[in-house]
Short mmCIF file of C-alpha atoms in Angstrom, two decimals:
data_model
loop_
_atom_site.label_atom_id
_atom_site.label_comp_id
_atom_site.label_asym_id
_atom_site.label_seq_id
_atom_site.Cartn_x
_atom_site.Cartn_y
_atom_site.Cartn_z
CA MET A 1 -11.15 -136.80 38.76
CA ASN A 2 -11.53 -139.06 35.82
CA TRP A 3 -15.10 -140.82 35.61
CA ARG A 4 -14.90 -144.16 37.49
CA ARG A 5 -13.45 -141.70 40.35
CA TYR A 6 -16.63 -138.96 40.12
CA LEU A 7 -18.81 -142.44 39.76
CA PHE A 8 -17.05 -143.93 42.84
CA HIS A 9 -17.34 -140.24 44.88
CA PHE A 10 -20.75 -139.34 43.87
CA TYR A 11 -22.32 -143.37 44.95
CA LEU A 12 -21.01 -142.69 48.46
CA ASP A 13 -21.86 -139.03 48.81
CA ALA A 14 -25.34 -139.13 46.93
CA SER A 15 -26.35 -142.07 50.60
CA ILE A 16 -26.42 -145.41 47.58
CA HIS A 17 -23.95 -147.59 49.64
CA VAL A 18 -25.49 -146.78 52.53
CA ALA A 19 -29.06 -147.60 51.35
CA LEU A 20 -28.04 -150.77 50.11
CA SER A 21 -26.51 -151.51 53.56
CA VAL A 22 -29.85 -150.40 55.30
CA PHE A 23 -32.04 -152.68 51.92
CA ALA A 24 -29.01 -155.24 52.65
CA LEU A 25 -29.90 -155.41 56.34
CA ILE A 26 -34.01 -156.10 55.57
CA GLU A 27 -32.82 -158.60 53.05
CA ILE A 28 -31.20 -160.83 56.07
CA THR A 29 -34.21 -159.94 58.63
CA CYS A 30 -37.02 -161.66 55.73
CA ILE A 31 -33.97 -164.52 55.24
CA PHE A 32 -33.66 -164.83 58.28
CA PHE A 33 -37.07 -165.30 59.72
CA GLY A 34 -38.11 -166.70 56.21
CA LEU A 35 -40.32 -163.75 55.68
CA SER A 36 -41.89 -162.89 52.42
CA ARG A 37 -40.35 -160.37 51.33
CA ASP A 38 -42.52 -157.49 50.30
CA ASN A 39 -40.74 -155.41 47.70
CA HIS A 40 -42.87 -151.41 47.91
CA ILE A 41 -41.10 -151.44 51.80
CA SER A 42 -37.54 -152.63 50.42
CA TYR A 43 -37.36 -150.72 47.95
CA LEU A 44 -40.07 -147.67 49.45
CA VAL A 45 -36.73 -147.94 52.91
CA PHE A 46 -33.70 -147.61 49.92
CA PHE A 47 -35.18 -144.65 48.25
CA GLY A 48 -36.63 -143.95 51.74
CA THR A 49 -32.88 -143.73 52.67
CA ILE A 50 -31.16 -141.99 50.03
CA ALA A 51 -33.41 -138.80 50.57
CA CYS A 52 -33.32 -138.39 54.35
CA TYR A 53 -29.60 -139.25 54.57
CA ASN A 54 -28.76 -136.00 51.73
CA PHE A 55 -31.86 -134.21 53.86
CA VAL A 56 -29.32 -134.70 56.88
CA LYS A 57 -26.12 -134.17 54.88
CA TYR A 58 -26.40 -131.52 52.93
CA GLY A 59 -28.40 -129.02 55.07
CA VAL A 60 -31.40 -129.02 57.07
CA GLU A 61 -32.45 -125.19 56.25
CA ALA A 62 -34.82 -125.40 52.84
CA LYS A 63 -32.03 -121.99 51.14
CA LYS A 64 -29.70 -124.68 52.06
CA TYR A 65 -31.33 -127.66 50.59
CA PHE A 66 -33.46 -126.49 47.69
CA LEU A 67 -30.77 -123.15 46.53
CA VAL A 68 -27.97 -124.92 45.55
CA SER A 69 -25.13 -123.72 42.67
CA ASN A 70 -22.82 -126.31 43.15
CA THR A 71 -22.91 -128.60 40.01
CA TYR A 72 -22.43 -131.44 42.49
CA HIS A 73 -24.28 -130.87 45.00
CA LYS A 74 -27.02 -130.09 42.22
CA ASN A 75 -26.76 -133.77 40.74
CA ILE A 76 -27.28 -134.92 44.14
CA GLN A 77 -30.23 -132.77 44.72
CA VAL A 78 -31.68 -134.08 41.46
CA VAL A 79 -31.45 -137.83 42.41
CA SER A 80 -32.72 -136.53 46.35
CA PHE A 81 -36.06 -135.77 44.90
CA ILE A 82 -36.08 -139.19 42.35
CA ALA A 83 -35.65 -141.25 45.02
CA GLY A 84 -37.77 -138.65 47.11
CA GLY A 85 -40.41 -139.27 44.11
CA PHE A 86 -39.53 -143.14 43.70
CA ALA A 87 -40.39 -143.43 48.25
CA LEU A 88 -43.23 -142.10 47.74
CA TYR A 89 -44.76 -144.37 45.13
CA HIS A 90 -44.03 -147.21 47.11
CA SER A 91 -45.76 -145.87 50.25
CA PHE A 92 -48.64 -146.61 47.92
CA PHE A 93 -48.56 -150.38 48.57
CA VAL A 94 -47.93 -150.96 52.13
CA SER A 95 -50.08 -152.37 54.90
CA TYR A 96 -51.03 -149.58 57.29
CA GLU A 97 -49.26 -151.78 60.83
CA ALA A 98 -46.24 -150.64 58.03
CA TRP A 99 -47.55 -147.26 57.97
CA ILE A 100 -47.69 -146.75 61.70
CA GLY A 101 -43.41 -148.18 61.64
CA LEU A 102 -42.84 -145.64 59.59
CA ALA A 103 -44.64 -142.96 61.05
CA VAL A 104 -42.84 -143.23 64.65
CA LEU A 105 -39.00 -143.71 62.44
CA SER A 106 -40.23 -140.60 60.44
CA VAL A 107 -40.32 -139.10 63.57
CA LEU A 108 -37.45 -139.87 65.86
CA THR A 109 -35.55 -139.16 61.69
CA SER A 110 -37.24 -135.42 61.11
CA LEU A 111 -36.38 -134.77 64.83
CA TYR A 112 -32.83 -136.03 64.21
CA ALA A 113 -32.37 -132.53 62.04
CA VAL A 114 -34.63 -130.25 62.98
CA PRO A 115 -35.62 -129.06 65.97
CA LEU A 116 -39.76 -129.30 67.23
CA LEU A 117 -38.75 -125.56 68.44
CA PRO A 118 -37.62 -122.71 66.65
CA ASN A 119 -34.94 -122.28 69.62
CA ALA A 120 -34.61 -125.20 70.26
CA LYS A 121 -31.63 -127.85 69.66
CA ASN A 122 -31.88 -131.08 67.45
CA LEU A 123 -31.33 -134.44 68.57
CA ARG A 124 -28.07 -134.70 66.51
CA SER A 125 -27.45 -132.02 68.97
CA LEU A 126 -28.16 -133.17 71.74
CA GLY A 127 -24.50 -135.03 74.31
CA GLY A 128 -23.63 -138.55 73.42
CA LEU A 129 -27.38 -139.80 71.81
CA LYS A 130 -26.74 -138.96 68.22
CA ILE A 131 -25.09 -143.07 67.71
CA PHE A 132 -28.44 -144.43 69.55
CA ILE A 133 -30.85 -142.08 67.92
CA VAL A 134 -29.22 -143.86 64.43
CA ALA A 135 -28.81 -146.82 65.57
CA ILE A 136 -32.80 -146.76 66.82
CA VAL A 137 -34.14 -145.75 63.46
CA TRP A 138 -31.62 -148.51 62.21
CA ALA A 139 -33.46 -151.48 64.30
CA GLY A 140 -36.27 -150.13 63.82
CA THR A 141 -36.43 -149.66 60.12
CA THR A 142 -34.68 -153.21 58.78
CA VAL A 143 -36.02 -155.53 61.66
CA VAL A 144 -39.62 -154.29 63.12
CA LEU A 145 -40.72 -153.18 59.18
CA PRO A 146 -40.31 -156.39 56.94
CA VAL A 147 -41.71 -158.00 59.78
CA VAL A 148 -44.47 -156.22 60.60
CA ALA A 149 -45.27 -156.06 56.31
CA ALA A 150 -44.62 -160.20 56.37
CA ASP A 151 -47.85 -159.82 59.11
CA ARG A 152 -45.42 -161.93 62.00
CA VAL A 153 -46.24 -161.27 65.08
CA LEU A 154 -43.08 -158.63 67.33
CA ASP A 155 -42.84 -162.47 69.74
CA TRP A 156 -39.37 -162.71 71.72
CA ASP A 157 -36.91 -164.20 68.83
CA VAL A 158 -37.84 -160.52 66.90
CA SER A 159 -37.14 -158.46 70.21
CA ILE A 160 -33.84 -159.99 70.42
CA GLU A 161 -32.72 -159.53 66.86
CA LEU A 162 -33.96 -155.78 67.10
CA VAL A 163 -31.53 -156.02 69.82
CA GLN A 164 -29.00 -157.39 68.09
CA ARG A 165 -29.69 -155.02 65.16
CA PHE A 166 -29.25 -152.20 67.57
CA LEU A 167 -26.30 -153.62 68.94
CA MET A 168 -24.39 -153.99 65.24
CA VAL A 169 -25.07 -150.20 64.10
CA LEU A 170 -24.11 -148.81 67.10
CA ILE A 171 -21.02 -150.93 66.68
CA LEU A 172 -20.82 -150.49 63.19
CA MET A 173 -20.75 -146.22 63.72
CA LEU A 174 -18.37 -146.70 66.62
CA PRO A 175 -15.34 -145.92 63.47
CA PHE A 176 -17.74 -142.41 62.40
CA GLU A 177 -17.20 -141.89 66.14
CA ILE A 178 -13.49 -141.82 66.51
CA ARG A 179 -12.39 -140.57 63.05
CA ASP A 180 -13.91 -136.70 63.86
CA LEU A 181 -12.90 -136.88 67.09
CA ASP A 182 -10.73 -134.30 66.53
CA TYR A 183 -13.29 -131.86 64.30
CA ASP A 184 -16.50 -132.87 66.59
CA ASP A 185 -17.92 -130.20 68.78
CA PRO A 186 -17.27 -130.90 72.74
CA GLU A 187 -20.61 -130.46 72.83
CA LEU A 188 -21.85 -132.86 71.22
CA ARG A 189 -19.86 -135.07 73.68
CA THR A 190 -19.76 -138.32 71.25
CA LEU A 191 -18.61 -141.23 72.98
CA PRO A 192 -14.95 -141.39 71.91
CA GLN A 193 -14.38 -137.67 74.05
CA ARG A 194 -16.02 -138.95 76.56
CA PHE A 195 -14.45 -141.67 77.15
CA GLY A 196 -11.49 -142.38 75.20
CA TYR A 197 -10.85 -143.92 72.04
CA LEU A 198 -9.37 -146.98 73.58
CA LYS A 199 -11.95 -147.76 75.78
CA THR A 200 -14.27 -147.32 72.98
CA LYS A 201 -13.13 -149.98 71.34
CA ILE A 202 -13.32 -151.88 74.12
CA PHE A 203 -17.06 -150.67 74.42
CA GLY A 204 -16.92 -151.75 70.23
CA ALA A 205 -15.88 -155.08 71.20
CA ALA A 206 -18.26 -155.69 74.39
CA GLY A 207 -21.28 -154.85 72.15
CA ALA A 208 -19.59 -157.85 69.46
CA VAL A 209 -19.89 -159.71 72.35
CA VAL A 210 -22.65 -159.23 73.69
CA PHE A 211 -24.45 -159.65 69.87
CA PHE A 212 -23.56 -162.99 69.30
CA PHE A 213 -24.24 -164.60 72.79
CA LEU A 214 -28.10 -163.30 72.48
CA THR A 215 -28.57 -165.98 69.60
CA PHE A 216 -28.85 -168.23 71.55
CA MET A 217 -31.98 -166.33 73.69
CA LYS A 218 -33.86 -167.18 71.23
CA ASP A 219 -36.61 -169.88 71.14
CA TYR A 220 -36.67 -171.35 67.02
CA LEU A 221 -32.75 -170.97 65.92
CA THR A 222 -31.21 -172.35 63.32
CA ASN A 223 -27.89 -173.20 62.28
CA PHE A 224 -28.23 -171.57 59.67
CA GLU A 225 -28.27 -168.60 61.72
CA VAL A 226 -25.51 -169.35 64.51
CA PHE A 227 -23.54 -169.10 61.42
CA GLY A 228 -24.91 -166.68 59.68
CA LYS A 229 -24.26 -164.85 63.61
CA SER A 230 -21.26 -166.01 63.08
CA LEU A 231 -20.28 -164.69 60.47
CA ALA A 232 -21.86 -161.12 61.82
CA PHE A 233 -18.93 -161.55 64.56
CA LEU A 234 -16.35 -161.73 62.94
CA GLY A 235 -16.80 -159.34 61.07
CA LEU A 236 -17.84 -156.36 63.70
CA ALA A 237 -14.20 -158.13 66.07
CA VAL A 238 -11.93 -157.30 63.02
CA LEU A 239 -13.50 -153.83 62.49
CA MET A 240 -12.81 -152.82 66.17
CA LEU A 241 -9.57 -154.33 66.10
CA VAL A 242 -8.45 -152.33 62.97
CA THR A 243 -9.76 -148.76 63.75
CA ARG A 244 -8.18 -146.16 64.19
CA ARG A 245 -8.44 -142.29 64.65
CA ASN A 246 -6.35 -141.68 62.01
CA GLN A 247 -8.08 -142.95 58.89
CA SER A 248 -7.65 -143.57 55.25
CA GLN A 249 -10.10 -141.43 52.75
CA PHE A 250 -12.81 -144.48 52.52
CA PHE A 251 -12.72 -147.02 55.59
CA SER A 252 -15.17 -145.24 57.97
CA SER A 253 -17.66 -144.04 54.16
CA PHE A 254 -16.50 -146.96 51.53
CA TRP A 255 -15.28 -150.06 53.91
CA VAL A 256 -16.91 -149.87 57.27
CA GLU A 257 -20.79 -149.12 55.81
CA ALA A 258 -20.04 -152.19 53.43
CA ILE A 259 -19.72 -154.51 56.13
CA PRO A 260 -24.18 -155.17 56.18
CA ILE A 261 -23.01 -155.52 52.32
CA PHE A 262 -20.90 -158.24 52.74
CA TRP A 263 -22.49 -160.16 55.36
CA TRP A 264 -25.88 -160.15 52.73
CA ALA A 265 -23.89 -162.17 50.29
CA CYS A 266 -22.44 -164.54 52.58
CA ILE A 267 -25.48 -164.79 54.05
CA LEU A 268 -26.67 -166.03 50.53
CA VAL A 269 -24.11 -168.09 50.58
CA LEU A 270 -24.80 -169.93 53.71
CA ASP A 271 -28.55 -170.57 52.91
CA VAL A 272 -27.48 -172.19 49.68
CA PHE A 273 -26.20 -174.82 51.84
CA LEU A 274 -27.67 -174.13 55.51
CA GLY A 275 -30.89 -172.87 54.94
CA PRO A 276 -34.53 -174.33 56.60
#
């Protein structure tokens, strides 16, 4: 494997790509609500996502996570610990209110990976709940945290944005569920396992429509946000159209997770011309 291919795989496997997507969604929230961005929250979430995602992906047992023999995974482990250190540093600068939100989201994330009791199942293994838990955590992290950090009230418009973000993340996870349809344990009862491949795509497309029309339920709405949400709707609709059971190697792990990053880039361009 040449060094460029190695770096690309490492970028994906070390969860840097997904962390950048979460960071992008926080930036979008700040732009839509005109918030003064709290750098410490943004960087805490970015680095914390790397550490947490790698913890979930590469073993929740201490032996698996700390005692690593493979060089490639040792490098990921080093990045995870460094990211965790940066996250810890930025955590000292966030407000008390933000800490409460972080604590709730951290508990959900922990229960997703680690059972509450020794003989109990984690939330990840409970039938049909996996993507909903992830969507709740992403929505809370990328909407509630930046709003709270900016000392803004959690009003009606923030609630609508929270529901929209939940739907968006839910839809973004469906290609992963479809990709893993032939490999997931039947006990997981994922949406494609319960309803089939085609109905799952229809569910995602319907979710994209609901996502878009929720925009018009906001009390304060600008043309800038309508255009921005239109772009997101088109991206989600096209995603559901092109998703297949037999996906290319990087369809879900790179292109799907890149949608929030591309959306952020488009929002930045729109902001120049239509921003308040």
